[in-house]
Coordinates of N, CA and C in Angstrom, one line a residue:
Chain A
G1 N 48.0 -41.6 22.0 CA 46.6 -41.2 21.7 C 45.7 -41.4 22.9
E2 N 44.5 -41.0 22.7 CA 43.5 -41.2 23.8 C 43.2 -42.6 24.1
N3 N 43.0 -43.0 25.4 CA 42.7 -44.3 25.8 C 41.4 -44.2 26.7
V4 N 40.4 -44.9 26.3 CA 39.1 -44.8 27.1 C 38.8 -46.2 27.7
E5 N 38.6 -46.2 28.9 CA 38.2 -47.5 29.6 C 36.8 -47.4 30.2
Q6 N 36.1 -48.5 30.1 CA 34.7 -48.6 30.7 C 34.7 -49.7 31.7
H7 N 33.9 -49.5 32.7 CA 33.6 -50.6 33.6 C 32.3 -50.4 34.3
P8 N 31.5 -51.4 34.7 CA 31.8 -52.8 34.5 C 31.5 -53.2 33.0
S9 N 31.9 -54.4 32.6 CA 31.7 -54.8 31.2 C 30.3 -55.2 31.1
T10 N 29.7 -55.8 32.1 CA 28.3 -56.2 32.1 C 27.6 -55.8 33.3
L11 N 26.4 -55.3 33.2 CA 25.6 -54.8 34.3 C 24.2 -55.3 34.2
S12 N 23.7 -56.0 35.2 CA 22.3 -56.4 35.2 C 21.6 -55.6 36.3
V13 N 20.4 -55.1 36.0 CA 19.6 -54.4 36.9 C 18.2 -54.8 36.8
Q14 N 17.5 -54.7 37.9 CA 16.0 -54.9 38.0 C 15.3 -53.7 37.3
E15 N 14.3 -54.0 36.6 CA 13.5 -53.0 36.0 C 13.1 -52.0 37.1
G16 N 13.3 -50.7 36.8 CA 12.9 -49.7 37.8 C 14.1 -49.2 38.6
D17 N 15.1 -50.0 38.7 CA 16.3 -49.5 39.4 C 17.2 -48.6 38.5
S18 N 18.3 -48.1 39.1 CA 19.2 -47.2 38.3 C 20.4 -48.0 37.9
A19 N 21.0 -47.6 36.8 CA 22.2 -48.2 36.2 C 23.2 -47.0 36.1
V20 N 24.5 -47.4 36.5 CA 25.5 -46.4 36.4 C 26.7 -47.0 35.7
I21 N 27.2 -46.4 34.6 CA 28.4 -46.9 33.9 C 29.5 -45.8 34.0
K22 N 30.7 -46.2 34.3 CA 31.8 -45.3 34.5 C 32.8 -45.5 33.4
C23 N 33.4 -44.3 33.0 CA 34.5 -44.4 32.0 C 35.6 -43.5 32.5
T24 N 36.8 -43.9 32.1 CA 38.0 -43.0 32.4 C 38.7 -42.7 31.0
Y25 N 39.3 -41.6 31.0 CA 40.1 -41.3 29.7 C 41.5 -40.8 30.1
S26 N 42.3 -40.8 29.2 CA 43.7 -40.5 29.5 C 44.2 -39.1 29.0
D27 N 43.7 -38.6 28.0 CA 44.2 -37.4 27.4 C 43.4 -36.2 27.9
S28 N 44.2 -35.3 28.7 CA 43.6 -34.2 29.3 C 43.1 -33.1 28.3
A29 N 43.5 -33.3 27.1 CA 43.0 -32.3 26.0 C 41.6 -32.7 25.5
S30 N 41.2 -33.9 25.8 CA 39.8 -34.2 25.3 C 38.8 -33.3 26.0
N31 N 37.8 -32.9 25.2 CA 36.9 -32.0 25.8 C 35.4 -32.2 25.3
Y32 N 35.2 -33.4 24.7 CA 33.9 -33.8 24.3 C 33.7 -35.2 24.6
F33 N 32.5 -35.5 25.3 CA 32.3 -36.9 25.8 C 30.9 -37.4 25.5
P34 N 30.7 -38.1 24.4 CA 29.4 -38.6 24.1 C 29.2 -40.0 24.6
W35 N 27.9 -40.4 24.7 CA 27.6 -41.8 25.0 C 26.7 -42.3 23.9
Y36 N 27.0 -43.5 23.4 CA 26.2 -44.1 22.4 C 25.5 -45.4 22.9
K37 N 24.4 -45.7 22.4 CA 23.6 -46.9 22.7 C 23.6 -47.8 21.5
Q38 N 24.0 -49.0 21.6 CA 23.9 -49.9 20.4 C 23.2 -51.2 20.7
E39 N 22.0 -51.3 20.0 CA 21.3 -52.6 20.1 C 21.8 -53.6 19.1
L40 N 21.6 -54.8 19.4 CA 22.1 -55.9 18.6 C 21.8 -55.7 17.1
G41 N 22.9 -55.7 16.3 CA 22.7 -55.6 14.9 C 22.3 -54.2 14.4
K42 N 22.4 -53.2 15.2 CA 22.0 -51.8 14.8 C 23.1 -50.9 15.0
R43 N 22.9 -49.7 14.5 CA 24.0 -48.7 14.5 C 24.1 -48.1 15.9
P44 N 25.3 -47.6 16.3 CA 25.4 -46.8 17.5 C 24.6 -45.5 17.4
Q45 N 23.8 -45.3 18.5 CA 23.0 -44.1 18.5 C 23.4 -43.2 19.6
L46 N 23.6 -41.9 19.3 CA 24.0 -40.9 20.3 C 22.8 -40.7 21.3
I47 N 23.0 -40.9 22.6 CA 21.9 -40.7 23.5 C 22.1 -39.4 24.4
I48 N 23.4 -39.0 24.6 CA 23.7 -37.8 25.4 C 25.1 -37.5 25.2
D49 N 25.5 -36.3 25.4 CA 26.9 -35.9 25.3 C 27.1 -34.8 26.3
I50 N 28.4 -34.5 26.6 CA 28.8 -33.5 27.6 C 30.1 -32.9 27.1
R51 N 30.2 -31.6 27.3 CA 31.4 -30.9 26.9 C 32.1 -30.5 28.2
S52 N 33.4 -30.2 28.1 CA 34.2 -30.0 29.3 C 33.9 -28.8 30.1
N53 N 33.1 -27.9 29.6 CA 32.8 -26.7 30.3 C 31.6 -26.9 31.3
V54 N 31.0 -28.1 31.3 CA 30.0 -28.3 32.3 C 30.3 -29.6 33.0
G55 N 29.7 -29.8 34.2 CA 30.0 -30.9 35.0 C 28.9 -32.0 35.0
E56 N 27.7 -31.6 34.6 CA 26.6 -32.5 34.6 C 25.5 -32.1 33.5
K57 N 24.9 -33.1 32.9 CA 23.9 -32.8 31.9 C 22.8 -33.9 32.1
K58 N 21.5 -33.5 32.0 CA 20.4 -34.4 32.2 C 19.4 -34.3 31.0
D59 N 18.9 -35.5 30.6 CA 17.9 -35.5 29.6 C 16.9 -36.6 30.0
Q60 N 15.8 -36.2 30.6 CA 14.8 -37.2 31.1 C 15.4 -38.2 32.0
R61 N 15.4 -39.5 31.7 CA 15.9 -40.5 32.6 C 17.5 -40.7 32.5
I62 N 18.1 -39.9 31.6 CA 19.5 -40.1 31.4 C 20.3 -38.9 31.9
A63 N 21.4 -39.1 32.6 CA 22.3 -38.0 33.0 C 23.7 -38.4 32.8
V64 N 24.6 -37.5 32.6 CA 26.0 -37.7 32.5 C 26.7 -36.7 33.4
T65 N 27.7 -37.2 34.1 CA 28.5 -36.3 34.9 C 30.0 -36.4 34.5
L66 N 30.7 -35.4 34.6 CA 32.1 -35.3 34.2 C 33.0 -34.7 35.3
N67 N 34.1 -35.4 35.6 CA 35.1 -34.9 36.5 C 36.4 -34.8 35.8
K68 N 36.7 -33.6 35.3 CA 37.9 -33.3 34.5 C 39.2 -33.6 35.3
T69 N 39.1 -33.2 36.5 CA 40.3 -33.4 37.4 C 40.7 -34.9 37.4
A70 N 39.8 -35.7 37.7 CA 40.0 -37.1 37.8 C 40.0 -37.8 36.5
K71 N 39.6 -37.2 35.4 CA 39.4 -37.7 34.1 C 38.5 -38.9 34.0
H72 N 37.3 -38.7 34.6 CA 36.3 -39.8 34.4 C 34.9 -39.1 34.3
F73 N 34.1 -39.9 33.6 CA 32.7 -39.5 33.4 C 31.8 -40.7 33.5
S74 N 30.6 -40.4 33.8 CA 29.6 -41.5 34.1 C 28.3 -41.3 33.5
L75 N 27.6 -42.4 33.1 CA 26.3 -42.3 32.6 C 25.3 -42.9 33.6
H76 N 24.3 -42.2 33.9 CA 23.3 -42.6 34.9 C 22.0 -42.8 34.2
I77 N 21.4 -44.0 34.3 CA 20.0 -44.2 33.8 C 19.1 -44.5 35.0
T78 N 18.1 -43.7 35.1 CA 17.2 -44.0 36.2 C 15.9 -44.7 35.7
E79 N 15.2 -45.3 36.6 CA 13.9 -46.0 36.3 C 14.1 -46.8 35.1
T80 N 15.0 -47.7 35.1 CA 15.3 -48.5 33.9 C 14.1 -49.3 33.4
Q81 N 14.1 -49.4 32.1 CA 13.0 -50.2 31.4 C 13.7 -51.3 30.5
P82 N 12.9 -52.3 30.2 CA 13.5 -53.4 29.3 C 14.1 -52.8 28.0
E83 N 13.6 -51.8 27.5 CA 14.1 -51.3 26.2 C 15.4 -50.5 26.4
D84 N 15.9 -50.4 27.7 CA 17.2 -49.8 27.9 C 18.3 -50.9 27.8
S85 N 17.9 -52.1 27.6 CA 18.9 -53.2 27.5 C 19.6 -53.0 26.1
A86 N 20.9 -52.9 26.2 CA 21.8 -52.6 25.0 C 23.2 -52.6 25.5
V87 N 24.1 -52.4 24.5 CA 25.5 -52.1 24.8 C 25.7 -50.6 24.8
Y88 N 26.3 -50.0 25.8 CA 26.5 -48.6 25.9 C 28.0 -48.3 25.7
F89 N 28.3 -47.4 24.8 CA 29.7 -47.0 24.6 C 29.9 -45.6 25.1
C90 N 31.0 -45.3 25.8 CA 31.4 -44.0 26.0 C 32.6 -43.6 25.1
A91 N 32.8 -42.4 24.8 CA 33.8 -41.9 23.9 C 34.4 -40.6 24.4
A92 N 35.6 -40.3 23.9 CA 36.2 -39.0 24.3 C 36.9 -38.5 23.0
G93 N 36.8 -37.2 22.9 CA 37.4 -36.6 21.7 C 37.6 -35.1 21.9
G94 N 38.2 -34.5 20.9 CA 38.4 -33.0 20.9 C 37.5 -32.3 20.0
V95 N 37.0 -31.2 20.4 CA 36.0 -30.5 19.5 C 36.6 -30.1 18.2
G96 N 37.9 -29.9 18.2 CA 38.6 -29.4 17.0 C 38.5 -30.5 15.9
N97 N 38.9 -31.7 16.1 CA 38.9 -32.7 15.0 C 37.8 -33.7 15.1
N98 N 37.1 -33.7 16.3 CA 36.0 -34.6 16.4 C 36.3 -36.1 16.3
R99 N 37.5 -36.5 16.3 CA 37.8 -37.9 16.2 C 37.6 -38.4 17.6
L100 N 36.8 -39.5 17.7 CA 36.4 -40.1 18.9 C 37.2 -41.4 19.2
A101 N 37.6 -41.5 20.5 CA 38.1 -42.8 21.0 C 37.1 -43.4 21.8
F102 N 36.7 -44.7 21.5 CA 35.6 -45.3 22.2 C 36.1 -46.3 23.2
G103 N 35.3 -46.5 24.3 CA 35.6 -47.6 25.2 C 35.1 -48.9 24.6
K104 N 35.3 -50.0 25.3 CA 34.9 -51.3 24.8 C 33.4 -51.6 24.9
G105 N 32.7 -50.8 25.7 CA 31.3 -51.0 25.8 C 30.8 -51.7 27.1
N106 N 29.6 -51.4 27.5 CA 29.0 -52.1 28.7 C 27.7 -52.7 28.2
Q107 N 27.6 -54.0 28.5 CA 26.3 -54.7 28.2 C 25.4 -54.4 29.4
V108 N 24.3 -53.7 29.2 CA 23.3 -53.5 30.2 C 22.1 -54.4 30.0
V109 N 21.8 -55.1 31.0 CA 20.6 -56.0 30.9 C 19.6 -55.6 32.0
V110 N 18.4 -55.2 31.5 CA 17.4 -54.8 32.5 C 16.4 -56.0 32.6
I111 N 16.3 -56.5 33.8 CA 15.5 -57.7 34.1 C 14.1 -57.3 34.4
P112 N 13.1 -57.8 33.7 CA 11.7 -57.3 33.9 C 11.2 -57.9 35.3
Chain K
D1 N 14.5 -41.7 4.5 CA 15.5 -41.8 5.6 C 16.6 -40.7 5.3
T2 N 16.7 -39.7 6.2 CA 17.6 -38.7 6.0 C 18.9 -38.9 6.8
G3 N 19.1 -40.1 7.4 CA 20.3 -40.3 8.1 C 21.4 -40.8 7.3
V4 N 22.5 -41.2 7.9 CA 23.7 -41.7 7.2 C 23.4 -43.1 6.6
S5 N 23.7 -43.3 5.3 CA 23.4 -44.6 4.7 C 24.6 -45.2 4.2
Q6 N 24.7 -46.5 4.3 CA 25.9 -47.3 3.9 C 25.5 -48.4 2.9
D7 N 26.3 -48.7 2.0 CA 26.0 -49.7 1.0 C 27.3 -50.5 0.7
P8 N 27.3 -51.8 0.6 CA 26.2 -52.7 1.0 C 26.1 -52.9 2.5
R9 N 25.1 -53.5 2.9 CA 25.0 -53.8 4.4 C 25.8 -55.0 4.7
H10 N 26.0 -55.9 3.8 CA 26.8 -57.1 4.1 C 27.6 -57.4 2.8
K11 N 28.8 -57.9 3.1 CA 29.7 -58.3 2.0 C 30.5 -59.5 2.4
I12 N 30.4 -60.5 1.6 CA 31.3 -61.7 1.8 C 32.3 -61.8 0.6
T13 N 33.5 -61.9 0.9 CA 34.5 -61.9 -0.1 C 35.6 -63.0 0.2
K14 N 36.2 -63.4 -0.9 CA 37.3 -64.3 -0.7 C 38.6 -63.6 -0.4
R15 N 39.4 -64.2 0.4 CA 40.7 -63.6 0.7 C 41.5 -63.2 -0.5
G16 N 42.0 -62.0 -0.6 CA 42.8 -61.6 -1.7 C 42.0 -60.7 -2.7
Q17 N 40.7 -60.7 -2.5 CA 39.9 -59.8 -3.4 C 39.8 -58.4 -2.9
N18 N 39.5 -57.5 -3.8 CA 39.3 -56.1 -3.4 C 37.8 -55.8 -3.1
V19 N 37.5 -55.0 -2.2 CA 36.1 -54.6 -1.9 C 36.0 -53.1 -1.7
T20 N 34.9 -52.6 -2.1 CA 34.6 -51.1 -1.9 C 33.3 -50.9 -1.2
F21 N 33.3 -50.0 -0.3 CA 32.1 -49.7 0.4 C 31.7 -48.2 0.2
R22 N 30.5 -47.9 0.3 CA 30.0 -46.5 0.1 C 29.3 -46.0 1.3
C23 N 29.5 -44.7 1.5 CA 28.8 -44.0 2.6 C 28.2 -42.7 2.1
D24 N 26.9 -42.5 2.4 CA 26.3 -41.2 2.1 C 26.0 -40.5 3.4
P25 N 26.6 -39.4 3.7 CA 26.4 -38.8 5.0 C 25.1 -38.0 5.0
I26 N 24.7 -37.5 6.1 CA 23.6 -36.5 6.2 C 24.0 -35.3 5.4
S27 N 23.0 -34.8 4.6 CA 23.4 -34.0 3.5 C 24.1 -32.7 3.8
E28 N 23.8 -32.1 4.9 CA 24.5 -30.8 5.3 C 25.8 -31.0 6.1
H29 N 26.1 -32.3 6.4 CA 27.3 -32.5 7.2 C 28.6 -32.4 6.4
N30 N 29.5 -31.7 6.9 CA 30.8 -31.5 6.1 C 31.9 -32.5 6.6
R31 N 31.7 -33.1 7.7 CA 32.7 -34.1 8.2 C 32.2 -35.5 8.1
L32 N 33.1 -36.4 7.7 CA 32.7 -37.8 7.5 C 33.8 -38.6 8.0
Y33 N 33.4 -39.7 8.7 CA 34.4 -40.5 9.4 C 34.2 -42.0 9.1
W34 N 35.2 -42.7 9.1 CA 35.2 -44.2 9.0 C 35.7 -44.8 10.2
Y35 N 35.0 -45.8 10.8 CA 35.4 -46.5 11.9 C 35.3 -48.0 11.6
R36 N 36.0 -48.8 12.4 CA 35.8 -50.3 12.2 C 35.5 -50.8 13.6
Q37 N 34.5 -51.8 13.6 CA 34.1 -52.4 14.9 C 34.2 -53.9 14.8
T38 N 34.9 -54.5 15.7 CA 34.9 -56.0 15.8 C 34.1 -56.4 17.0
L39 N 33.7 -57.7 17.0 CA 32.8 -58.2 18.0 C 33.3 -57.9 19.5
G40 N 32.5 -57.3 20.3 CA 32.8 -57.1 21.7 C 33.7 -55.9 21.9
Q41 N 33.9 -55.1 20.8 CA 34.8 -53.9 20.9 C 34.0 -52.7 20.5
G42 N 34.5 -51.5 21.0 CA 34.0 -50.3 20.5 C 34.5 -49.9 19.1
P43 N 33.9 -49.0 18.5 CA 34.4 -48.5 17.1 C 35.8 -48.0 17.3
E44 N 36.6 -48.3 16.3 CA 38.0 -47.8 16.2 C 38.1 -46.9 15.0
F45 N 38.6 -45.7 15.3 CA 38.8 -44.6 14.3 C 39.7 -45.1 13.1
L46 N 39.3 -44.9 11.9 CA 40.2 -45.2 10.8 C 40.6 -43.9 10.1
T47 N 39.7 -43.0 9.7 CA 40.0 -41.8 9.0 C 38.9 -40.9 9.0
Y48 N 39.2 -39.6 8.7 CA 38.1 -38.6 8.5 C 38.4 -37.6 7.5
F49 N 37.3 -37.0 7.0 CA 37.3 -36.0 5.9 C 36.6 -34.8 6.4
Q50 N 37.1 -33.6 6.1 CA 36.3 -32.4 6.2 C 36.2 -31.9 4.7
N51 N 34.9 -31.9 4.3 CA 34.6 -31.7 2.9 C 35.4 -32.8 2.1
E52 N 36.1 -32.4 1.1 CA 36.8 -33.5 0.3 C 38.2 -33.8 0.8
A53 N 38.7 -33.0 1.8 CA 40.0 -33.2 2.3 C 40.1 -34.3 3.4
Q54 N 41.0 -35.3 3.2 CA 41.2 -36.3 4.2 C 42.2 -35.8 5.2
L55 N 41.8 -35.5 6.4 CA 42.6 -34.7 7.3 C 43.3 -35.6 8.3
E56 N 42.9 -36.8 8.5 CA 43.6 -37.7 9.5 C 43.4 -39.1 9.1
K57 N 44.4 -39.9 9.3 CA 44.4 -41.4 9.1 C 45.0 -42.0 10.3
S58 N 44.3 -43.1 10.8 CA 44.8 -43.8 11.9 C 46.0 -44.7 11.4
R59 N 46.8 -45.1 12.4 CA 47.9 -46.1 12.1 C 47.3 -47.4 11.8
L60 N 46.0 -47.6 12.2 CA 45.3 -48.9 11.8 C 45.1 -49.0 10.3
L61 N 45.1 -47.9 9.6 CA 44.8 -47.9 8.2 C 46.0 -48.3 7.4
S62 N 46.1 -49.6 7.0 CA 47.3 -50.0 6.3 C 47.2 -49.5 4.9
D63 N 48.3 -49.8 4.1 CA 48.4 -49.3 2.8 C 47.4 -50.0 1.9
R64 N 46.8 -51.0 2.4 CA 45.7 -51.7 1.6 C 44.4 -51.0 1.6
F65 N 44.3 -50.1 2.5 CA 43.0 -49.3 2.7 C 43.2 -47.9 2.1
S66 N 42.2 -47.5 1.4 CA 42.1 -46.2 0.8 C 40.7 -45.6 0.9
A67 N 40.6 -44.4 1.2 CA 39.3 -43.8 1.3 C 39.3 -42.5 0.5
E68 N 38.2 -42.2 -0.1 CA 38.0 -41.0 -0.9 C 36.7 -40.3 -0.6
R69 N 36.7 -39.0 -0.8 CA 35.4 -38.2 -0.8 C 35.5 -37.2 -1.8
P70 N 35.4 -37.5 -3.1 CA 35.8 -36.7 -4.2 C 35.1 -35.3 -4.3
K71 N 33.9 -35.3 -4.0 CA 33.1 -34.0 -4.1 C 32.6 -33.5 -2.8
G72 N 33.2 -34.1 -1.7 CA 32.8 -33.6 -0.4 C 31.4 -34.1 0.0
S73 N 30.9 -35.1 -0.7 CA 29.5 -35.6 -0.4 C 29.7 -37.0 0.1
F74 N 29.4 -38.0 -0.8 CA 29.6 -39.4 -0.4 C 31.1 -39.8 -0.3
S75 N 31.3 -40.9 0.3 CA 32.7 -41.4 0.5 C 32.8 -42.9 0.1
T76 N 33.9 -43.3 -0.3 CA 34.1 -44.7 -0.5 C 35.4 -45.2 0.3
L77 N 35.3 -46.4 0.8 CA 36.4 -47.0 1.4 C 36.7 -48.3 0.7
E78 N 38.0 -48.4 0.2 CA 38.4 -49.6 -0.5 C 39.4 -50.4 0.2
I79 N 39.3 -51.7 0.3 CA 40.3 -52.5 0.9 C 40.8 -53.4 -0.2
Q80 N 42.1 -53.4 -0.5 CA 42.7 -54.2 -1.5 C 43.3 -55.5 -0.9
R81 N 43.3 -56.5 -1.6 CA 43.9 -57.8 -1.2 C 43.4 -58.2 0.2
T82 N 42.1 -58.3 0.4 CA 41.6 -58.5 1.7 C 42.2 -59.7 2.4
E83 N 42.2 -59.6 3.7 CA 42.8 -60.6 4.6 C 41.7 -61.0 5.6
Q84 N 41.8 -62.2 6.2 CA 40.7 -62.6 7.2 C 40.6 -61.6 8.3
G85 N 41.7 -61.0 8.7 CA 41.7 -60.0 9.8 C 40.9 -58.7 9.5
D86 N 40.6 -58.6 8.2 CA 39.8 -57.4 7.8 C 38.3 -57.6 8.1
S87 N 37.9 -58.8 8.5 CA 36.5 -59.1 8.8 C 36.1 -58.2 10.0
A88 N 35.1 -57.4 9.8 CA 34.6 -56.5 10.8 C 33.4 -55.8 10.3
M89 N 32.8 -54.9 11.2 CA 31.8 -54.0 10.7 C 32.5 -52.7 10.5
Y90 N 32.2 -52.1 9.3 CA 32.8 -50.8 8.9 C 31.7 -49.8 9.0
L91 N 31.9 -48.9 9.9 CA 30.9 -47.9 10.2 C 31.3 -46.5 9.7
C92 N 30.4 -45.8 9.1 CA 30.6 -44.4 8.7 C 29.8 -43.5 9.6
A93 N 30.3 -42.4 9.8 CA 29.6 -41.4 10.6 C 29.8 -40.0 10.0
S94 N 28.9 -39.1 10.3 CA 29.0 -37.7 9.8 C 28.7 -36.7 10.9
S95 N 29.2 -35.5 10.7 CA 28.9 -34.5 11.7 C 29.0 -33.1 11.0
L96 N 28.5 -32.1 11.6 CA 28.6 -30.7 11.1 C 29.6 -30.0 12.0
S97 N 30.6 -29.4 11.4 CA 31.6 -28.7 12.2 C 31.1 -27.3 12.3
R98 N 30.6 -27.0 13.4 CA 30.3 -25.6 13.8 C 30.5 -25.5 15.3
Q99 N 30.6 -24.3 15.8 CA 31.0 -24.1 17.2 C 29.9 -24.7 18.1
G100 N 30.3 -25.6 19.0 CA 29.4 -26.2 19.9 C 28.7 -27.4 19.4
A101 N 28.8 -27.7 18.2 CA 28.0 -28.9 17.6 C 28.9 -29.9 17.0
T102 N 29.2 -31.0 17.8 CA 30.1 -32.0 17.3 C 29.5 -33.4 17.3
E103 N 28.2 -33.4 17.3 CA 27.5 -34.7 17.4 C 27.8 -35.5 16.1
A104 N 28.2 -36.7 16.2 CA 28.5 -37.6 15.1 C 27.4 -38.7 15.0
F105 N 26.8 -38.8 13.9 CA 25.7 -39.8 13.7 C 26.2 -40.9 12.8
F106 N 25.9 -42.1 13.2 CA 26.4 -43.3 12.5 C 25.5 -43.9 11.5
G107 N 26.0 -44.5 10.5 CA 25.2 -45.3 9.6 C 25.1 -46.7 10.1
Q108 N 24.3 -47.6 9.4 CA 24.0 -48.9 9.8 C 25.3 -49.8 9.7
G109 N 26.2 -49.4 8.9 CA 27.5 -50.2 8.8 C 27.4 -51.2 7.6
T110 N 28.6 -51.6 7.2 CA 28.8 -52.7 6.3 C 29.5 -53.8 7.0
R111 N 28.9 -54.9 7.0 CA 29.6 -56.1 7.7 C 30.4 -56.8 6.6
L112 N 31.7 -56.9 6.8 CA 32.5 -57.6 5.9 C 33.0 -58.9 6.5
T113 N 32.8 -59.9 5.7 CA 33.3 -61.3 6.1 C 34.3 -61.7 5.0
V114 N 35.5 -62.0 5.4 CA 36.5 -62.5 4.4 C 36.8 -64.0 4.7
V115 N 36.5 -64.7 3.7 CA 36.6 -66.2 3.8 C 37.8 -66.8 3.1

């Protein structure tokens, strides 16, 4: 089955700086890659996703890039704010069945 | 609140007891998923339904676990003869299967503690 790995496990950044989280996946058939943000005690919330027919997608301060050849994708957060502090999960899946395989998560800490 | 809702939010049970959780998906969503999340880990897929049909079950889902979605709306997840290793957050998610739209939205989860 699909195996998704995330790194680094913890990332601390100064407010205003950029944060980058990288994920790799194993199954070349995966074609849907969402990112979820989970604050302590709350539900995972979808923040951005990308499908395999595009290489990059941007939504305000958040962007995701996908390299299908290398089987990795990254989340970029620019101009970080304290409210960006959370655990971020990447996931990979197939559009057909929509079952997602998640990484272990990255704890992002934005230091004011 | 028109999002995915789960009940109860918390459940403490003694080892060996049976528990049942409920999930109400977003009303127009035909796909419903159950995931399990333990501390420091990402959600792990358990099973999913398209309408009332259970289309896939993970190998993580032992015989003690059963899920239903009888009318293609809400779903229940039952764990029989609970074990301490079943302690986790059980998350439900739903999505609408149509071309190009596969976003899955999660509920708040049911936190199970087996003592």
